[in-house]
Amino acid sequence: MTNFKIKLLYALSVLALLTLGAFPRTQSISDSSTTPAFKEGENSIIFIGHSTALIHLNGTNILTDPNFNNWTVIVHRSREPGIQIEKLPKIGAILISHAHRDHLDRWTMEQLPKETPVLISEGNGDILRDWGFTDVREMNIWNKIAINGIKITAAPAKHSGSRNSAFADFPKALSYIIQGEKTVYFAGDTGLFDELKEIGNYSQIDVALLPIGAYRPRWFMKNHHMGPDDAIQAMTMFGAKEMIPIHWGSFRIAYDGIDEPKDVLIKLVDNGSLKERIHVLENGEKYLFR
């Protein structure tokens, strides 16, 4: 099959699956109207939904791929965010893995303080500057930056980083290694690839935030999105101590059902040694580092 035919088939498939996800009933979150409170010395992660997480390290709040919108393109949100956007605490840095609209949402970004440092891949910075952000840090793979004593390293990902293309090689998609009193790996969107082993060589990962959703049909998605089994393999490839699955449960943007990735993951680890190391959080739930 030619590259053009693959892209055409993908485009038609996307239109069909977006129609499937367009009008679900949104599940509410009972305590999303409360600003999170953190104890002194606490290091934690709150899963807000999709690929949005609030990482609290060394007293600093880091927000990943913020999306609090009720829509992404024509797909309606299936679960409310775990925190209402107006109840977010002060954010020390925002990490953007790539520019696809479910990860870089304009409405969401317009609600956030424009002086907040935002890390994004090289070539995508002007999107944020056009939206009024004044502290945009364009990152290339293995670039490092320090914010409030936390070292953040841009790492590779197997995914397109472009705003308008699922196939463009530039800008790149990124993942991030976040090092404070604990070390977190945020994968953003990625398929499984050999360079993930380098993450473990770079640093011991305490918790990996790994995507598990939008993984079917596998013949196409495996090159762009991890599935539950891929996330388990990735976790072992770079030796993460623990894992929190992301990129599931909020938007149906592929053929897998809204809760299918979570359910499959739970079944895969239910009777195995990884069960105590994988933490499936609902929107708004908090993980406390051990």
Short mmCIF file of C-alpha atoms in Angstrom, two decimals:
data_model
loop_
_atom_site.label_atom_id
_atom_site.label_comp_id
_atom_site.label_asym_id
_atom_site.label_seq_id
_atom_site.Cartn_x
_atom_site.Cartn_y
_atom_site.Cartn_z
CA MET A 1 0.00 0.00 0.00
CA THR A 2 1.40 3.41 -0.97
CA ASN A 3 2.10 6.14 1.55
CA PHE A 4 -0.70 8.26 0.01
CA LYS A 5 -3.23 5.45 0.38
CA ILE A 6 -2.22 4.90 4.00
CA LYS A 7 -2.72 8.60 4.75
CA LEU A 8 -6.07 8.66 2.93
CA LEU A 9 -7.28 5.58 4.78
CA TYR A 10 -6.14 7.14 8.04
CA ALA A 11 -8.00 10.38 7.31
CA LEU A 12 -11.23 8.53 6.52
CA SER A 13 -10.83 6.39 9.62
CA VAL A 14 -10.32 9.47 11.78
CA LEU A 15 -13.51 11.07 10.46
CA ALA A 16 -15.45 7.91 11.26
CA LEU A 17 -14.10 7.51 14.78
CA LEU A 18 -14.50 11.21 15.60
CA THR A 19 -18.17 10.84 14.77
CA LEU A 20 -18.35 7.95 17.24
CA GLY A 21 -16.91 10.14 20.00
CA ALA A 22 -18.73 13.35 19.23
CA PHE A 23 -21.60 13.32 21.70
CA PRO A 24 -21.03 11.21 24.83
CA ARG A 25 -22.61 12.09 28.16
CA THR A 26 -19.99 13.80 30.31
CA GLN A 27 -19.38 12.19 33.71
CA SER A 28 -19.00 14.75 36.49
CA ILE A 29 -16.27 14.73 39.15
CA SER A 30 -17.66 15.42 42.62
CA ASP A 31 -14.75 17.36 44.17
CA SER A 32 -13.25 19.14 41.15
CA SER A 33 -14.26 22.57 42.50
CA THR A 34 -11.66 22.50 45.29
CA THR A 35 -8.15 23.89 44.90
CA PRO A 36 -5.68 21.09 45.71
CA ALA A 37 -3.87 21.39 49.03
CA PHE A 38 -0.35 20.07 49.50
CA LYS A 39 1.30 19.26 52.82
CA GLU A 40 4.75 20.65 53.54
CA GLY A 41 7.34 18.40 51.96
CA GLU A 42 4.76 16.50 49.91
CA ASN A 43 5.66 15.19 46.47
CA SER A 44 2.63 14.04 44.52
CA ILE A 45 0.86 13.72 41.17
CA ILE A 46 -2.81 14.48 40.50
CA PHE A 47 -4.24 12.95 37.32
CA ILE A 48 -6.55 15.63 35.91
CA GLY A 49 -7.53 13.73 32.77
CA HIS A 50 -6.33 12.75 29.29
CA SER A 51 -2.63 13.74 29.32
CA THR A 52 -3.07 16.52 31.87
CA ALA A 53 -1.41 15.94 35.23
CA LEU A 54 -0.41 18.24 38.09
CA ILE A 55 3.03 17.23 39.33
CA HIS A 56 3.97 18.69 42.73
CA LEU A 57 7.72 18.41 43.37
CA ASN A 58 9.94 20.44 45.71
CA GLY A 59 7.01 22.77 46.37
CA THR A 60 6.60 23.61 42.66
CA ASN A 61 3.58 22.73 40.52
CA ILE A 62 4.20 21.49 36.97
CA LEU A 63 1.26 21.09 34.58
CA THR A 64 1.47 18.70 31.62
CA ASP A 65 -0.38 19.07 28.29
CA PRO A 66 -3.20 21.18 29.76
CA ASN A 67 -6.65 20.39 28.34
CA PHE A 68 -9.69 21.49 30.33
CA ASN A 69 -11.88 22.03 27.27
CA ASN A 70 -15.18 20.21 26.78
CA TRP A 71 -14.22 19.57 23.16
CA THR A 72 -11.21 18.50 21.16
CA VAL A 73 -11.91 19.12 17.47
CA ILE A 74 -15.44 17.58 17.25
CA VAL A 75 -15.02 15.06 20.08
CA HIS A 76 -16.86 15.87 23.31
CA ARG A 77 -15.27 15.17 26.68
CA SER A 78 -16.51 12.02 28.40
CA ARG A 79 -15.28 12.91 31.92
CA GLU A 80 -14.87 16.28 33.56
CA PRO A 81 -11.32 17.31 34.46
CA GLY A 82 -10.33 16.26 37.95
CA ILE A 83 -9.72 19.91 38.86
CA GLN A 84 -11.60 22.90 37.50
CA ILE A 85 -9.20 25.17 35.66
CA GLU A 86 -9.99 28.18 37.85
CA LYS A 87 -9.08 26.09 40.93
CA LEU A 88 -5.54 25.31 39.80
CA PRO A 89 -2.81 26.35 42.24
CA LYS A 90 0.03 28.60 41.08
CA ILE A 91 1.82 26.83 38.24
CA GLY A 92 5.61 26.98 38.07
CA ALA A 93 5.94 25.51 34.58
CA ILE A 94 3.82 24.03 31.79
CA LEU A 95 5.16 21.14 29.70
CA ILE A 96 3.79 20.65 26.18
CA SER A 97 4.71 17.35 24.54
CA HIS A 98 3.48 18.30 21.06
CA ALA A 99 1.05 20.61 19.29
CA HIS A 100 -1.89 18.32 18.47
CA ARG A 101 -5.11 19.88 19.65
CA ASP A 102 -5.89 17.37 22.38
CA HIS A 103 -2.51 18.16 23.98
CA LEU A 104 -2.15 21.88 23.19
CA ASP A 105 -5.64 23.31 23.60
CA ARG A 106 -6.04 26.98 22.78
CA TRP A 107 -9.07 27.65 25.00
CA THR A 108 -7.28 26.10 27.97
CA MET A 109 -4.04 27.97 27.41
CA GLU A 110 -5.90 31.27 27.11
CA GLN A 111 -7.17 30.79 30.68
CA LEU A 112 -3.67 30.38 32.14
CA PRO A 113 -1.29 33.18 33.24
CA LYS A 114 0.72 34.32 30.25
CA GLU A 115 3.93 34.81 32.23
CA THR A 116 4.09 31.11 33.17
CA PRO A 117 7.17 29.38 31.69
CA VAL A 118 6.06 26.99 28.94
CA LEU A 119 8.31 24.31 27.46
CA ILE A 120 7.52 23.16 23.93
CA SER A 121 9.37 21.56 21.03
CA GLU A 122 11.55 23.64 18.74
CA GLY A 123 9.45 25.07 15.92
CA ASN A 124 6.18 25.22 17.89
CA GLY A 125 6.98 28.20 20.09
CA ASP A 126 5.29 30.81 17.90
CA ILE A 127 1.92 29.17 18.52
CA LEU A 128 2.21 30.12 22.18
CA ARG A 129 3.69 33.54 21.50
CA ASP A 130 0.75 34.30 19.22
CA TRP A 131 -1.53 33.42 22.15
CA GLY A 132 0.26 35.93 24.37
CA PHE A 133 2.72 33.79 26.33
CA THR A 134 5.86 35.71 27.23
CA ASP A 135 8.18 32.99 28.59
CA VAL A 136 8.29 30.28 25.92
CA ARG A 137 11.23 27.86 26.04
CA GLU A 138 11.68 25.95 22.77
CA MET A 139 13.34 22.62 23.51
CA ASN A 140 15.23 20.11 21.40
CA ILE A 141 15.89 16.51 22.39
CA TRP A 142 18.21 16.25 25.43
CA ASN A 143 18.07 20.00 26.09
CA LYS A 144 17.98 20.75 29.82
CA ILE A 145 16.51 23.60 31.81
CA ALA A 146 16.14 24.37 35.53
CA ILE A 147 13.01 25.94 37.01
CA ASN A 148 12.76 26.54 40.77
CA GLY A 149 15.50 23.99 41.38
CA ILE A 150 13.83 21.29 39.28
CA LYS A 151 15.80 19.98 36.31
CA ILE A 152 13.67 19.30 33.22
CA THR A 153 15.14 17.42 30.27
CA ALA A 154 13.47 17.08 26.87
CA ALA A 155 13.55 13.47 25.71
CA PRO A 156 12.51 11.79 22.44
CA ALA A 157 9.06 10.51 21.52
CA LYS A 158 7.75 8.54 18.55
CA HIS A 159 4.96 10.82 17.36
CA SER A 160 4.43 13.85 15.14
CA GLY A 161 4.80 17.16 16.94
CA SER A 162 3.15 19.31 14.27
CA ARG A 163 -0.01 21.32 14.92
CA ASN A 164 -1.78 20.22 11.76
CA SER A 165 -0.27 16.91 10.68
CA ALA A 166 -0.11 13.38 12.05
CA PHE A 167 2.83 12.60 9.77
CA ALA A 168 5.20 15.60 9.72
CA ASP A 169 8.75 14.97 10.95
CA PHE A 170 9.13 18.55 12.21
CA PRO A 171 8.44 19.93 14.71
CA LYS A 172 9.28 16.94 16.88
CA ALA A 173 7.15 15.55 19.68
CA LEU A 174 8.88 15.45 23.06
CA SER A 175 8.69 13.63 26.33
CA TYR A 176 10.15 15.04 29.55
CA ILE A 177 12.27 13.86 32.48
CA ILE A 178 11.47 15.94 35.57
CA GLN A 179 14.02 15.70 38.39
CA GLY A 180 13.48 17.06 41.88
CA GLU A 181 13.36 15.17 45.15
CA LYS A 182 11.75 12.47 42.99
CA THR A 183 12.05 11.83 39.25
CA VAL A 184 9.05 11.71 36.91
CA TYR A 185 8.96 10.75 33.25
CA PHE A 186 6.11 12.29 31.24
CA ALA A 187 5.77 10.54 27.88
CA GLY A 188 3.11 12.73 26.26
CA ASP A 189 2.06 10.82 23.12
CA THR A 190 4.35 8.14 21.77
CA GLY A 191 4.55 4.74 20.23
CA LEU A 192 6.98 2.15 21.54
CA PHE A 193 10.55 2.61 20.24
CA ASP A 194 14.05 1.45 21.11
CA GLU A 195 15.35 4.84 22.30
CA LEU A 196 13.11 4.55 25.34
CA LYS A 197 15.93 2.49 26.85
CA GLU A 198 17.98 5.70 27.00
CA ILE A 199 15.51 7.16 29.49
CA GLY A 200 16.62 4.57 32.03
CA ASN A 201 20.28 5.20 31.25
CA TYR A 202 19.76 8.91 31.87
CA SER A 203 18.05 8.69 35.25
CA GLN A 204 16.27 6.33 37.63
CA ILE A 205 12.57 7.01 37.07
CA ASP A 206 10.42 6.90 40.20
CA VAL A 207 7.12 7.28 38.34
CA ALA A 208 6.42 7.16 34.60
CA LEU A 209 3.30 8.80 33.16
CA LEU A 210 2.67 6.59 30.13
CA PRO A 211 -0.12 6.80 27.53
CA ILE A 212 -2.37 3.77 27.05
CA GLY A 213 -5.34 5.04 25.01
CA ALA A 214 -6.20 5.75 21.35
CA TYR A 215 -4.33 2.56 20.44
CA ARG A 216 -6.71 0.86 18.01
CA PRO A 217 -6.61 -0.02 15.14
CA ARG A 218 -3.19 -1.42 15.97
CA TRP A 219 -2.04 -1.72 12.34
CA PHE A 220 -1.84 2.05 12.25
CA MET A 221 -1.80 3.35 15.81
CA LYS A 222 1.14 1.25 17.02
CA ASN A 223 3.49 3.68 15.28
CA HIS A 224 1.99 6.67 17.09
CA HIS A 225 0.31 5.58 20.34
CA MET A 226 1.14 3.02 22.98
CA GLY A 227 -1.47 0.53 24.05
CA PRO A 228 -1.68 -0.99 27.55
CA ASP A 229 0.77 -3.78 26.69
CA ASP A 230 3.22 -1.29 25.17
CA ALA A 231 3.13 0.84 28.33
CA ILE A 232 4.04 -2.19 30.44
CA GLN A 233 6.90 -2.99 28.07
CA ALA A 234 8.11 0.63 28.13
CA MET A 235 8.05 0.67 31.91
CA THR A 236 10.33 -2.34 32.02
CA MET A 237 12.55 -1.06 29.18
CA PHE A 238 13.73 1.95 31.17
CA GLY A 239 13.23 0.48 34.63
CA ALA A 240 10.59 2.80 36.07
CA LYS A 241 9.75 1.93 39.67
CA GLU A 242 6.07 2.73 39.20
CA MET A 243 3.67 3.82 36.47
CA ILE A 244 0.53 5.95 36.18
CA PRO A 245 -1.41 5.49 32.91
CA ILE A 246 -2.54 8.61 31.06
CA HIS A 247 -4.25 9.40 27.73
CA TRP A 248 -7.44 7.48 28.46
CA GLY A 249 -10.95 8.12 29.74
CA SER A 250 -11.59 11.72 28.63
CA PHE A 251 -11.84 11.79 24.82
CA ARG A 252 -12.67 8.94 22.46
CA ILE A 253 -10.31 9.71 19.59
CA ALA A 254 -9.67 6.18 18.29
CA TYR A 255 -11.50 2.88 17.94
CA ASP A 256 -10.91 1.68 21.51
CA GLY A 257 -13.75 2.42 23.92
CA ILE A 258 -13.43 5.19 26.48
CA ASP A 259 -12.52 2.83 29.36
CA GLU A 260 -11.12 -0.03 27.30
CA PRO A 261 -7.43 0.90 27.74
CA LYS A 262 -7.80 1.05 31.53
CA ASP A 263 -9.75 -2.21 31.68
CA VAL A 264 -7.23 -4.02 29.48
CA LEU A 265 -4.32 -2.73 31.56
CA ILE A 266 -5.93 -3.87 34.81
CA LYS A 267 -6.49 -7.36 33.39
CA LEU A 268 -2.91 -7.56 32.13
CA VAL A 269 -1.42 -6.87 35.57
CA ASP A 270 -4.15 -8.27 37.83
CA ASN A 271 -2.29 -11.38 38.93
CA GLY A 272 1.26 -10.35 38.21
CA SER A 273 4.19 -8.77 39.99
CA LEU A 274 3.48 -5.34 38.45
CA LYS A 275 0.08 -4.95 40.10
CA GLU A 276 1.46 -3.00 43.07
CA ARG A 277 3.60 -0.81 40.83
CA ILE A 278 0.91 0.40 38.41
CA HIS A 279 -1.53 2.97 39.76
CA VAL A 280 -4.69 3.59 37.74
CA LEU A 281 -6.01 6.97 38.86
CA GLU A 282 -9.43 8.37 38.11
CA ASN A 283 -9.66 12.05 37.19
CA GLY A 284 -8.81 14.07 40.29
CA GLU A 285 -7.11 11.26 42.21
CA LYS A 286 -3.74 11.90 43.82
CA TYR A 287 -0.66 9.69 43.93
CA LEU A 288 1.74 10.27 46.84
CA PHE A 289 5.37 9.33 46.31
CA ARG A 290 6.60 6.67 48.69
#
